[in-house]
PDB file of C-alpha atoms in Angstrom:
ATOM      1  CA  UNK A  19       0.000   0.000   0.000  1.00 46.00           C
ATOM      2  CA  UNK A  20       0.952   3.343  -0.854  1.00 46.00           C
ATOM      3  CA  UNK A  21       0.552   6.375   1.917  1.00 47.00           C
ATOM      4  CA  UNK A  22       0.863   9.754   0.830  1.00 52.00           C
ATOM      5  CA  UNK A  23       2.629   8.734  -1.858  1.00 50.00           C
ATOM      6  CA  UNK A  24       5.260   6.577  -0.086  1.00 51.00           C
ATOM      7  CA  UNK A  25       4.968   2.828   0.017  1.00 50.00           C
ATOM      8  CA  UNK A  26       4.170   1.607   3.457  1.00 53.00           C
ATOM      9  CA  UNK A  27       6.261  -1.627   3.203  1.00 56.00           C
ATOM     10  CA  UNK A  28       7.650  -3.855   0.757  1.00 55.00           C
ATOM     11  CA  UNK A  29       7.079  -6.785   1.869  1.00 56.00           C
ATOM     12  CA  UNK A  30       4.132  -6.516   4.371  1.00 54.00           C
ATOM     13  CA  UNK A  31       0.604  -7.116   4.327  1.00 53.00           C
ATOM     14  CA  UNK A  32      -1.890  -4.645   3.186  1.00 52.00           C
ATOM     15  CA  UNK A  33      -4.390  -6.064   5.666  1.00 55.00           C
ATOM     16  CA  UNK A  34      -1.855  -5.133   8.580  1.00 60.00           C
ATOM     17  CA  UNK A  35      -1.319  -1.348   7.455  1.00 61.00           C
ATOM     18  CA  UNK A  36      -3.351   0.721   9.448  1.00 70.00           C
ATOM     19  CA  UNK A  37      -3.038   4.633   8.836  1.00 72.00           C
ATOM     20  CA  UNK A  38      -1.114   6.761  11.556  1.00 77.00           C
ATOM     21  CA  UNK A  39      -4.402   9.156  11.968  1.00 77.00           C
ATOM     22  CA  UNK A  40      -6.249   5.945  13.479  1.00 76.00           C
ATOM     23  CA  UNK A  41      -3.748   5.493  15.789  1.00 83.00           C
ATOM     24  CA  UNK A  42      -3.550   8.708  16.845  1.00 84.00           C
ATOM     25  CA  UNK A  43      -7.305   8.919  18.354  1.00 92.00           C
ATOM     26  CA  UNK A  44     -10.245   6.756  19.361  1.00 95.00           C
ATOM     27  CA  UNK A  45     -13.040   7.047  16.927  1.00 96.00           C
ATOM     28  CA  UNK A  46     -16.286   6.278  17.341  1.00 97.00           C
ATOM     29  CA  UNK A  47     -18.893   6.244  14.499  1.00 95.00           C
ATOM     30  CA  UNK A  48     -22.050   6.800  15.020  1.00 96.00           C
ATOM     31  CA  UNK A  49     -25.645   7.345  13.064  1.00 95.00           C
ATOM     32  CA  UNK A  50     -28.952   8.629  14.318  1.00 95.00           C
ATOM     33  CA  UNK A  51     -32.566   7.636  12.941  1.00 96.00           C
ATOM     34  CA  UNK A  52     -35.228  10.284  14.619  1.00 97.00           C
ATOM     35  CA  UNK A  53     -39.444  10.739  14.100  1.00 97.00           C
ATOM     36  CA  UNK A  54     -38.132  13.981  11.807  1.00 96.00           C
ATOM     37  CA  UNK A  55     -35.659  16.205  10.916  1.00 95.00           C
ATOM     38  CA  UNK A  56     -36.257  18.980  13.539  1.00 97.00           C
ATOM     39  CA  UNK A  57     -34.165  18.411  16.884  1.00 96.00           C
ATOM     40  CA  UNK A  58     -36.300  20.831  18.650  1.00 95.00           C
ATOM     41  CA  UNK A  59     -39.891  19.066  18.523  1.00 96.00           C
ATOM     42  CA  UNK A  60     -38.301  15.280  16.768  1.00 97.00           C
ATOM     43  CA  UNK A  61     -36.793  12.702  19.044  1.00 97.00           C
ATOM     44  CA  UNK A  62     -34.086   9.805  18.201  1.00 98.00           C
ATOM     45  CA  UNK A  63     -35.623   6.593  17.314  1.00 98.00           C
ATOM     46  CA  UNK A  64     -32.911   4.570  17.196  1.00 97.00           C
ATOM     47  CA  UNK A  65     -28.647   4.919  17.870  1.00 97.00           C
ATOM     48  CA  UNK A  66     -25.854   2.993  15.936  1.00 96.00           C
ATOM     49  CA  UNK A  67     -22.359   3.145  17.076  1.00 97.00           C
ATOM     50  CA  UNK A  68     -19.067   1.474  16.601  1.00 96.00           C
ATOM     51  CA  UNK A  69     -15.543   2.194  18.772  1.00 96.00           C
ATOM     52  CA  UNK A  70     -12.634   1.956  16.597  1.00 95.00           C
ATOM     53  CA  UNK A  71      -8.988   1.695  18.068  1.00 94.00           C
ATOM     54  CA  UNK A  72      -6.066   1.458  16.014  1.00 89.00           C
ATOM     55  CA  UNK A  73      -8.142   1.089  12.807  1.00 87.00           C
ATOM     56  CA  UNK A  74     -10.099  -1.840  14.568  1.00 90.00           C
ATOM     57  CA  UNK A  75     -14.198  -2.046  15.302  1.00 93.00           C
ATOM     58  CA  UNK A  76     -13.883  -2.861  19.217  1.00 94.00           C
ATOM     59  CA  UNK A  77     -17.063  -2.300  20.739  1.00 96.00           C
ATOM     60  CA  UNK A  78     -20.859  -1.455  19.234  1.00 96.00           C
ATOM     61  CA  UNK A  79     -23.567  -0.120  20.632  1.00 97.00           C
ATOM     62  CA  UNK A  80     -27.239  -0.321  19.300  1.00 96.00           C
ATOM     63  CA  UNK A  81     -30.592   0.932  21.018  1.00 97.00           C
ATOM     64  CA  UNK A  82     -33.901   1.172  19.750  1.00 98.00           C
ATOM     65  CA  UNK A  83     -35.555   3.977  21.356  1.00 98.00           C
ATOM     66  CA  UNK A  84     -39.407   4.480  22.129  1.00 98.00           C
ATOM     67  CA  UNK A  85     -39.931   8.071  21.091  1.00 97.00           C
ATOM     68  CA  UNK A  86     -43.283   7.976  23.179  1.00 96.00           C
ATOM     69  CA  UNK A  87     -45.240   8.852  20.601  1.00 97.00           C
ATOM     70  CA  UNK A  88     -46.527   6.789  17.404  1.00 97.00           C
ATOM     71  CA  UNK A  89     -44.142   6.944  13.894  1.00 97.00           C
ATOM     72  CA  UNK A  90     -45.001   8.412  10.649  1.00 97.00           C
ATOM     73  CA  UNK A  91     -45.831   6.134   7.884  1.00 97.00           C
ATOM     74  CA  UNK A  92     -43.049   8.031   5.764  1.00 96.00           C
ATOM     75  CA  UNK A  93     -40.549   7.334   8.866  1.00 97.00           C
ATOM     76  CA  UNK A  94     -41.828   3.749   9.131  1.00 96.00           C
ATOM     77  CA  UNK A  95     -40.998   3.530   5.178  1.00 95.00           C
ATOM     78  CA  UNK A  96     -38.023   5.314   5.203  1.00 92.00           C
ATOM     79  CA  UNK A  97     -35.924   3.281   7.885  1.00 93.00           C
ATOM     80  CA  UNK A  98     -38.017  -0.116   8.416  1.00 94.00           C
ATOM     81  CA  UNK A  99     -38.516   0.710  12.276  1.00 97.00           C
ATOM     82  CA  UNK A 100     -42.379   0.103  13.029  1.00 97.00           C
ATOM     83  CA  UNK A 101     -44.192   1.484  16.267  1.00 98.00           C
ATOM     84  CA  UNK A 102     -44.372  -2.463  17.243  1.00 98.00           C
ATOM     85  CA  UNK A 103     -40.454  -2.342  17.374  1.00 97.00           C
ATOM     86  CA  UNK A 104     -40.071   0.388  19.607  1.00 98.00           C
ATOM     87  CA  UNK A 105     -42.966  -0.544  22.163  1.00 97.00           C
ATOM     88  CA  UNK A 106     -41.493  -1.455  25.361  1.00 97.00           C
ATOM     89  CA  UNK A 107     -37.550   0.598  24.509  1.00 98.00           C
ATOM     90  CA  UNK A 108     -36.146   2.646  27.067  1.00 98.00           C
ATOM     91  CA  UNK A 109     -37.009   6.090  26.593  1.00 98.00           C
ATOM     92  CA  UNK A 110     -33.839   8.641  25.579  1.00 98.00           C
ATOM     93  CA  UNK A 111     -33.355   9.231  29.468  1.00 97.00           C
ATOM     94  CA  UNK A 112     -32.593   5.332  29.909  1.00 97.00           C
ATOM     95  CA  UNK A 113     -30.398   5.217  26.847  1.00 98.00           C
ATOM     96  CA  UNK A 114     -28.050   8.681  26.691  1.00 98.00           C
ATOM     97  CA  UNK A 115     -26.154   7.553  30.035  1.00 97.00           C
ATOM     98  CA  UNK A 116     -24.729   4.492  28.528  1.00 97.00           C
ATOM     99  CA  UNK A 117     -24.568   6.352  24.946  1.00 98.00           C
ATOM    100  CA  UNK A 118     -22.702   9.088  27.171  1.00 98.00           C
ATOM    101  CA  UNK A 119     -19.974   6.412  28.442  1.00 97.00           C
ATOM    102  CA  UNK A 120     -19.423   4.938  24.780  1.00 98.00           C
ATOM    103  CA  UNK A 121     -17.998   7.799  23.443  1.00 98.00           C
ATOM    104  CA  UNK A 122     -16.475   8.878  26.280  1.00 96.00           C
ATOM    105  CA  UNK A 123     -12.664  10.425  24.993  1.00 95.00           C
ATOM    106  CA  UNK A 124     -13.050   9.777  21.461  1.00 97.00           C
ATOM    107  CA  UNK A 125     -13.504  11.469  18.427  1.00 96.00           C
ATOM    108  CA  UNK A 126     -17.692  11.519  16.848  1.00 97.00           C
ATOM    109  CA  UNK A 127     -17.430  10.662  13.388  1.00 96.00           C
ATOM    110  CA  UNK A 128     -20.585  10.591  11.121  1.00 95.00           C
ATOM    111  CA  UNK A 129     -21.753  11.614   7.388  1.00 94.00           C
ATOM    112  CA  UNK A 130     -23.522  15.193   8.368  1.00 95.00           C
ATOM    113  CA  UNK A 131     -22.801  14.944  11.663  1.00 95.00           C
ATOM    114  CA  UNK A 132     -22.281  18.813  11.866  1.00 94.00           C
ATOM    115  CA  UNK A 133     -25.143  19.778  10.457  1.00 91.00           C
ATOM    116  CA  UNK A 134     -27.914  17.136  11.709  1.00 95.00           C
ATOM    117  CA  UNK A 135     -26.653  14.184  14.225  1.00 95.00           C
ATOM    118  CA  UNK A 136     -24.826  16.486  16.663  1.00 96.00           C
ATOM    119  CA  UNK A 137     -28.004  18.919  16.813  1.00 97.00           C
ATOM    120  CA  UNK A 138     -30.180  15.965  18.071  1.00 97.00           C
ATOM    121  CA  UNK A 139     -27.154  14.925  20.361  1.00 97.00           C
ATOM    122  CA  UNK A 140     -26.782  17.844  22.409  1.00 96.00           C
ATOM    123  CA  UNK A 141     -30.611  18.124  22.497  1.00 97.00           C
ATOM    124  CA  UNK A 142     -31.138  15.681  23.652  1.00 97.00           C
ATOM    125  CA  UNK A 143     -28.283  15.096  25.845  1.00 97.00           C
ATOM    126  CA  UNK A 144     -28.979  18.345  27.494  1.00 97.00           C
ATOM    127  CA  UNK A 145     -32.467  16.895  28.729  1.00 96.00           C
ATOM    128  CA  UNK A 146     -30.133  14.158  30.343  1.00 97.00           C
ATOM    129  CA  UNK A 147     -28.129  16.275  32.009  1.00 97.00           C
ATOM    130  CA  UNK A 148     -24.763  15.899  29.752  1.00 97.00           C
ATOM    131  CA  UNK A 149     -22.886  17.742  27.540  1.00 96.00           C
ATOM    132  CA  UNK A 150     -20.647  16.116  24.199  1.00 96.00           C
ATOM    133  CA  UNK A 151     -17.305  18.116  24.270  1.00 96.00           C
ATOM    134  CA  UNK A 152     -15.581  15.389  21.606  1.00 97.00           C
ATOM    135  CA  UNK A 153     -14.424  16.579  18.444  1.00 95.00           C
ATOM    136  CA  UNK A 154     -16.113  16.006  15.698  1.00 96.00           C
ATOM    137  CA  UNK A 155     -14.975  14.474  11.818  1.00 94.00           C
ATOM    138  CA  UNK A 156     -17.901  14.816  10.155  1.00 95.00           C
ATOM    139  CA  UNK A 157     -16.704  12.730   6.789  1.00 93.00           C
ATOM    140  CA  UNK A 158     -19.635  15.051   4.352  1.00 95.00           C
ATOM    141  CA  UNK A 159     -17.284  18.061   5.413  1.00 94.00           C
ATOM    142  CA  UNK A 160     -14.619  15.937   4.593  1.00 90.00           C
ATOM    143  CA  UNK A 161     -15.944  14.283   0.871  1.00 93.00           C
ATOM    144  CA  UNK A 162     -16.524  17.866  -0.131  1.00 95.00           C
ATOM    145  CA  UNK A 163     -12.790  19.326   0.976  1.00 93.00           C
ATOM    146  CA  UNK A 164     -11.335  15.894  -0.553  1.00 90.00           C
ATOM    147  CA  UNK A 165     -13.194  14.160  -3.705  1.00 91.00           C
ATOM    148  CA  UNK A 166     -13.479  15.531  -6.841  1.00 91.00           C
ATOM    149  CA  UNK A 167     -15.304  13.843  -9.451  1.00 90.00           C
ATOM    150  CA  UNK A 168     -18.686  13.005  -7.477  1.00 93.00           C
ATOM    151  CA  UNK A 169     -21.968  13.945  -8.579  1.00 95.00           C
ATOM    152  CA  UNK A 170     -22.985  14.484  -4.569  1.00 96.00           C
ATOM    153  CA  UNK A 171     -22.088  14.136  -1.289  1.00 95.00           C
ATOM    154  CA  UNK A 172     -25.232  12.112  -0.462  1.00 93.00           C
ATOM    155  CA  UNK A 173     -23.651   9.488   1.811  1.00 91.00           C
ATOM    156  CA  UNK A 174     -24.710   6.275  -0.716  1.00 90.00           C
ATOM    157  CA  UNK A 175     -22.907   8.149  -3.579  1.00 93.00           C
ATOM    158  CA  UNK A 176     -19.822   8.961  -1.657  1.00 92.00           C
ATOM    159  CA  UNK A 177     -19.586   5.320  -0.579  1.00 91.00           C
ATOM    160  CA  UNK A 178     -20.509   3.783  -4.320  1.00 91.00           C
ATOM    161  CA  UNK A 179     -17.824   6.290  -5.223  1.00 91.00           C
ATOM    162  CA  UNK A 180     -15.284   4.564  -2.782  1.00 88.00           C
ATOM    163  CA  UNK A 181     -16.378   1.033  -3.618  1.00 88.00           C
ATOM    164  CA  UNK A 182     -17.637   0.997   0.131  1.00 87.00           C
ATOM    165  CA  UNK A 183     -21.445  -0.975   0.083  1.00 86.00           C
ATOM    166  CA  UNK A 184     -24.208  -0.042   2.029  1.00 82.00           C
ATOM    167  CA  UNK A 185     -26.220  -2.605   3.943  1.00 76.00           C
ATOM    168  CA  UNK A 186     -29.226  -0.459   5.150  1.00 69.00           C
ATOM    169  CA  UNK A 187     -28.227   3.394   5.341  1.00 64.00           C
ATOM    170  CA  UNK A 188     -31.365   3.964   6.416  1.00 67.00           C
ATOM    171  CA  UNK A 189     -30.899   2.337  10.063  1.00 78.00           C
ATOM    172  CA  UNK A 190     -28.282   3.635  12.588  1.00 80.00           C
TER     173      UNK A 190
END
């Protein structure tokens, strides 16, 4: 593998390399699905998360979330997450603490992070009594400053660009 234009090693594997800015921090990635798109009067329906150490997935962390009120039908199409899936979930309250704990020390990386994801976060973290002080990487900021060539930044397009495939963008 080649690294900023210097060849990593010779003779190693290209599954070992693992690029010195992963080293340098703890990442954790995380995705949001919510009843809308407003943070002030839409709550989070379900958070996705994965801890990354030296390039590595360590830890995950999924929770459904019951929003305490029903879904829209366009929500319910939109992600797959019925009203029958979230009867019974902890509400937000139950769920931040741990969420809080997860990403303890690391950097938040998301696609639109910035300008949607964090919004709901502090929010909604607020409520809870916490406050997120990580740094952020929010990769649309970064598509934009570093690929050329791409119709959009829409998440599936930067990832069909980068021969990365989707499973279900639509779900934390």
């Amino acid at each position: 593998p080649y690294f900023r234009g210097n060849q990593v090693d010779l003779f190693g594997s290209v599954e070992d390399f693992v690029a010195p800015e992963l080293r340098e921090h703890i990442y954790v990635a995380f995705d949001f699905e919510t009843t809308g798109l407003d943070p002030e009067t839409d709550k989070i329906i379900e958070i996705g998360a994965a801890k990354i150490v030296d390039g590595k997935v360590t830890e995950s962390f999924s929770a459904l979330i019951d929003p305490g009120r029903p879904l829209s039908e366009t929500i319910t199409e939109l992600t797959g997450i019925t009203n029958e899936m979230l009867a019974g979930k902890p509400g937000i309250e139950e769920v931040m603490p741990d969420f809080y704990k997860f990403t303890r020390g690391s950097v938040l990386v998301g696609h639109n992070i910035a300008g949607f994801d964090m919004k709901f976060l502090q929010k909604n973290a607020v409520e809870c009594g916490y406050w997120f002080e990580n740094e952020i990487l929010d990769t649309l900021t970064f598509a934009r400053e570093n690929l050329t060539g791409v119709p959009n930044y829409k998440l599936n397009t930067v990832a069909d660009y980068l021969g990365v495939t989707l499973e279900s963008h639509h779900r934390a």
